[in-house]
C-alpha cells in the first residue's frame, strides 16, 4: 500500500521498490530479474527519480521485520533489567 502511494507520482511499484533499495545505506547494487526489454526499461526507470525522506521512512517502517529469537529475548531481558 505504501508503495502504491508513492506510485501516485507516475512511477511503477517495481520502480519504487528498486529506488527504495538503492537509497538504503549499505546497498551498493540491486539485482533485477527482467525477462523482457519492457521489464528492463521499467526497472531502469528507478534511476529517473528519488524518494523523499518521508517516503523512505514510511517504506522502512512497513517493511520492518520483527526480530525473532534470540533478539526478542535479548530485548525483553534488557527491558526487565532497566
Tab-separated table of N, CA and C in Angstrom:
chain	number	residue	atom	x	y	z
A	1	UNK	N	0.815	-1.188	0.000
A	1	UNK	CA	0.000	0.000	0.000
A	1	UNK	C	0.861	1.255	0.000
A	2	UNK	N	1.910	1.264	0.807
A	2	UNK	CA	2.801	2.421	0.839
A	2	UNK	C	3.458	2.632	-0.517
A	3	UNK	N	3.846	1.544	-1.155
A	3	UNK	CA	4.465	1.660	-2.477
A	3	UNK	C	3.474	2.258	-3.457
A	4	UNK	N	2.222	1.857	-3.349
A	4	UNK	CA	1.195	2.406	-4.222
A	4	UNK	C	1.029	3.900	-4.038
A	5	UNK	N	1.111	4.369	-2.781
A	5	UNK	CA	1.001	5.798	-2.520
A	5	UNK	C	2.149	6.563	-3.147
A	6	UNK	N	3.339	6.025	-3.069
A	6	UNK	CA	4.478	6.654	-3.722
A	6	UNK	C	4.281	6.594	-5.228
A	7	UNK	N	3.666	5.503	-5.685
A	7	UNK	CA	3.447	5.299	-7.104
A	7	UNK	C	2.497	6.300	-7.741
A	8	UNK	N	1.824	7.099	-6.926
A	8	UNK	CA	0.956	8.126	-7.484
A	8	UNK	C	1.745	9.144	-8.293
A	9	UNK	N	3.052	9.080	-8.222
A	9	UNK	CA	3.905	10.021	-8.939
A	9	UNK	C	4.198	9.547	-10.357
A	10	UNK	N	3.381	8.699	-10.924
A	10	UNK	CA	3.547	8.172	-12.291
A	10	UNK	C	4.776	7.291	-12.412
A	11	UNK	N	5.048	6.515	-11.368
A	11	UNK	CA	6.092	5.506	-11.413
A	11	UNK	C	5.456	4.176	-11.028
A	12	UNK	N	6.090	3.087	-11.411
A	12	UNK	CA	5.521	1.776	-11.128
A	12	UNK	C	5.971	1.265	-9.755
A	13	UNK	N	5.273	0.245	-9.278
A	13	UNK	CA	5.620	-0.370	-7.998
A	13	UNK	C	7.053	-0.905	-8.052
A	14	UNK	N	7.420	-1.536	-9.155
A	14	UNK	CA	8.782	-2.070	-9.298
A	14	UNK	C	9.807	-0.947	-9.209
A	15	UNK	N	9.532	0.180	-9.833
A	15	UNK	CA	10.465	1.302	-9.794
A	15	UNK	C	10.633	1.831	-8.369
A	16	UNK	N	9.542	1.949	-7.648
A	16	UNK	CA	9.613	2.423	-6.264
A	16	UNK	C	10.407	1.445	-5.411
A	17	UNK	N	10.141	0.152	-5.567
A	17	UNK	CA	10.850	-0.855	-4.773
A	17	UNK	C	12.349	-0.828	-5.056
A	18	UNK	N	12.713	-0.741	-6.314
A	18	UNK	CA	14.130	-0.692	-6.674
A	18	UNK	C	14.780	0.595	-6.177
A	19	UNK	N	14.081	1.725	-6.313
A	19	UNK	CA	14.636	3.007	-5.855
A	19	UNK	C	14.851	2.973	-4.351
A	20	UNK	N	13.880	2.399	-3.621
A	20	UNK	CA	13.992	2.310	-2.166
A	20	UNK	C	15.232	1.507	-1.784
A	21	UNK	N	15.439	0.378	-2.465
A	21	UNK	CA	16.623	-0.433	-2.171
A	21	UNK	C	17.902	0.328	-2.479
A	22	UNK	N	17.935	1.035	-3.594
A	22	UNK	CA	19.133	1.787	-3.974
A	22	UNK	C	19.451	2.905	-2.990
A	23	UNK	N	18.435	3.422	-2.327
A	23	UNK	CA	18.643	4.525	-1.390
A	23	UNK	C	19.007	4.047	0.015
A	24	UNK	N	18.953	2.734	0.247
A	24	UNK	CA	19.282	2.207	1.569
A	24	UNK	C	20.795	2.226	1.777
A	25	UNK	N	21.178	2.645	2.961
A	25	UNK	CA	22.595	2.681	3.309
A	25	UNK	C	23.168	1.264	3.282
A	26	UNK	N	24.306	1.114	2.676
A	26	UNK	CA	24.962	-0.187	2.613
A	26	UNK	C	24.612	-1.002	1.390
A	27	UNK	N	23.639	-0.573	0.596
A	27	UNK	CA	23.284	-1.291	-0.628
A	27	UNK	C	24.053	-0.652	-1.770
A	28	UNK	N	24.908	-1.422	-2.400
A	28	UNK	CA	25.723	-0.874	-3.491
A	28	UNK	C	25.182	-1.248	-4.863
A	29	UNK	N	24.357	-2.285	-4.926
A	29	UNK	CA	23.757	-2.672	-6.200
A	29	UNK	C	22.500	-3.484	-5.928
A	30	UNK	N	21.645	-3.551	-6.948
A	30	UNK	CA	20.404	-4.302	-6.851
A	30	UNK	C	20.329	-5.223	-8.060
A	31	UNK	N	20.004	-6.461	-7.830
A	31	UNK	CA	19.868	-7.410	-8.931
A	31	UNK	C	18.420	-7.385	-9.399
A	32	UNK	N	18.244	-7.122	-10.682
A	32	UNK	CA	16.893	-7.106	-11.236
A	32	UNK	C	16.663	-8.389	-12.022
A	33	UNK	N	15.407	-8.762	-12.162
A	33	UNK	CA	15.077	-10.018	-12.831
A	33	UNK	C	14.243	-9.804	-14.077
A	34	UNK	N	14.610	-8.835	-14.877
A	34	UNK	CA	13.831	-8.544	-16.086
A	34	UNK	C	14.002	-9.670	-17.100
A	35	UNK	N	12.870	-10.073	-17.682
A	35	UNK	CA	12.905	-11.112	-18.722
A	35	UNK	C	12.605	-10.541	-20.102
A	36	UNK	N	12.100	-9.314	-20.128
A	36	UNK	CA	11.790	-8.696	-21.414
A	36	UNK	C	12.397	-7.299	-21.453
A	37	UNK	N	12.503	-6.747	-22.639
A	37	UNK	CA	13.016	-5.382	-22.795
A	37	UNK	C	12.103	-4.395	-22.067
A	38	UNK	N	10.795	-4.631	-22.108
A	38	UNK	CA	9.848	-3.746	-21.436
A	38	UNK	C	10.081	-3.744	-19.924
A	39	UNK	N	10.324	-4.934	-19.370
A	39	UNK	CA	10.602	-5.009	-17.930
A	39	UNK	C	11.919	-4.315	-17.604
A	40	UNK	N	12.918	-4.487	-18.444
A	40	UNK	CA	14.205	-3.827	-18.224
A	40	UNK	C	14.032	-2.317	-18.260
A	41	UNK	N	13.316	-1.802	-19.266
A	41	UNK	CA	13.066	-0.364	-19.356
A	41	UNK	C	12.330	0.136	-18.120
A	42	UNK	N	11.336	-0.625	-17.679
A	42	UNK	CA	10.589	-0.238	-16.484
A	42	UNK	C	11.506	-0.205	-15.269
A	43	UNK	N	12.295	-1.237	-15.079
A	43	UNK	CA	13.194	-1.297	-13.916
A	43	UNK	C	14.215	-0.162	-13.932
A	44	UNK	N	14.750	0.150	-15.098
A	44	UNK	CA	15.735	1.230	-15.189
A	44	UNK	C	15.109	2.598	-14.921
A	45	UNK	N	13.781	2.667	-14.999
A	45	UNK	CA	13.087	3.910	-14.670
A	45	UNK	C	13.306	4.347	-13.235
A	46	UNK	N	13.772	3.451	-12.381
A	46	UNK	CA	14.023	3.796	-10.983
A	46	UNK	C	15.182	4.783	-10.840
A	47	UNK	N	15.945	4.979	-11.895
A	47	UNK	CA	17.072	5.917	-11.829
A	47	UNK	C	16.654	7.340	-12.188
A	48	UNK	N	15.399	7.535	-12.549
A	48	UNK	CA	14.939	8.839	-13.012
A	48	UNK	C	14.236	9.667	-11.934
A	49	UNK	N	14.211	9.187	-10.716
A	49	UNK	CA	13.562	9.930	-9.635
A	49	UNK	C	14.214	9.539	-8.319
A	50	UNK	N	13.890	10.271	-7.283
A	50	UNK	CA	14.345	9.907	-5.941
A	50	UNK	C	13.148	9.933	-5.009
A	51	UNK	N	13.306	9.325	-3.873
A	51	UNK	CA	12.239	9.264	-2.876
A	51	UNK	C	12.502	10.295	-1.785
A	52	UNK	N	11.450	10.888	-1.297
A	52	UNK	CA	11.593	11.870	-0.222
A	52	UNK	C	11.959	11.145	1.076
A	53	UNK	N	12.545	11.864	2.021
A	53	UNK	CA	12.841	11.236	3.313
A	53	UNK	C	11.594	10.657	3.978
A	54	UNK	N	10.447	11.307	3.788
A	54	UNK	CA	9.206	10.787	4.368
A	54	UNK	C	8.815	9.463	3.724
A	55	UNK	N	8.919	9.376	2.391
A	55	UNK	CA	8.614	8.112	1.715
A	55	UNK	C	9.566	7.013	2.175
A	56	UNK	N	10.847	7.336	2.275
A	56	UNK	CA	11.827	6.337	2.728
A	56	UNK	C	11.489	5.848	4.131
A	57	UNK	N	11.140	6.773	5.019
A	57	UNK	CA	10.812	6.410	6.397
A	57	UNK	C	9.586	5.504	6.432
A	58	UNK	N	8.550	5.856	5.669
A	58	UNK	CA	7.325	5.059	5.656
A	58	UNK	C	7.577	3.671	5.078
A	59	UNK	N	8.359	3.591	4.018
A	59	UNK	CA	8.667	2.280	3.426
A	59	UNK	C	9.501	1.438	4.387
A	60	UNK	N	10.453	2.066	5.077
A	60	UNK	CA	11.240	1.343	6.083
A	60	UNK	C	10.340	0.807	7.189
A	61	UNK	N	9.401	1.639	7.611
A	61	UNK	CA	8.517	1.268	8.719
A	61	UNK	C	7.644	0.067	8.372
A	62	UNK	N	7.030	0.083	7.198
A	62	UNK	CA	6.110	-1.005	6.848
A	62	UNK	C	6.838	-2.284	6.442
A	63	UNK	N	8.120	-2.183	6.136
A	63	UNK	CA	8.857	-3.380	5.729
A	63	UNK	C	9.693	-3.963	6.858
A	64	UNK	N	9.637	-3.345	8.020
A	64	UNK	CA	10.428	-3.814	9.153
A	64	UNK	C	10.011	-5.228	9.528
A	65	UNK	N	10.977	-6.100	9.644
A	65	UNK	CA	10.727	-7.494	10.007
A	65	UNK	C	10.958	-7.644	11.501
A	66	UNK	N	9.969	-8.168	12.214
A	66	UNK	CA	10.168	-8.356	13.650
A	66	UNK	C	11.289	-9.363	13.900
A	67	UNK	N	12.152	-9.025	14.840
A	67	UNK	CA	13.255	-9.923	15.163
A	67	UNK	C	12.751	-11.087	16.008
A	68	UNK	N	13.221	-12.260	15.677
A	68	UNK	CA	12.823	-13.467	16.402
A	68	UNK	C	13.907	-13.831	17.415
A	69	UNK	N	13.745	-14.977	18.023
A	69	UNK	CA	14.711	-15.469	19.000
A	69	UNK	C	16.086	-15.550	18.364
A	70	UNK	N	17.136	-15.110	18.975
A	70	UNK	CA	17.256	-14.663	20.363
A	70	UNK	C	17.090	-13.157	20.530
A	71	UNK	N	16.892	-12.430	19.425
A	71	UNK	CA	16.823	-10.973	19.506
A	71	UNK	C	15.670	-10.496	20.380
A	72	UNK	N	14.502	-11.104	20.229
A	72	UNK	CA	13.372	-10.693	21.041
A	72	UNK	C	13.625	-10.981	22.520
A	73	UNK	N	14.292	-12.097	22.807
A	73	UNK	CA	14.617	-12.454	24.180
A	73	UNK	C	15.600	-11.436	24.777
A	74	UNK	N	16.598	-11.036	24.004
A	74	UNK	CA	17.586	-10.060	24.476
A	74	UNK	C	16.902	-8.726	24.762
A	75	UNK	N	16.037	-8.272	23.882
A	75	UNK	CA	15.311	-7.017	24.081
A	75	UNK	C	14.437	-7.091	25.327
A	76	UNK	N	13.744	-8.211	25.500
A	76	UNK	CA	12.880	-8.382	26.646
A	76	UNK	C	13.720	-8.366	27.932
A	77	UNK	N	14.864	-9.001	27.899
A	77	UNK	CA	15.750	-9.047	29.062
A	77	UNK	C	16.269	-7.649	29.393
A	78	UNK	N	16.646	-6.891	28.356
A	78	UNK	CA	17.142	-5.529	28.585
A	78	UNK	C	16.054	-4.662	29.213
A	79	UNK	N	14.817	-4.821	28.801
A	79	UNK	CA	13.721	-4.012	29.345
A	79	UNK	C	13.460	-4.393	30.799
A	80	UNK	N	13.591	-5.652	31.135
A	80	UNK	CA	13.353	-6.085	32.515
A	80	UNK	C	14.487	-5.673	33.447
A	81	UNK	N	15.681	-5.549	32.918
A	81	UNK	CA	16.827	-5.160	33.734
A	81	UNK	C	16.785	-3.681	34.070
A	82	UNK	N	16.352	-2.887	33.118
A	82	UNK	CA	16.331	-1.440	33.339
A	82	UNK	C	15.188	-1.106	34.193
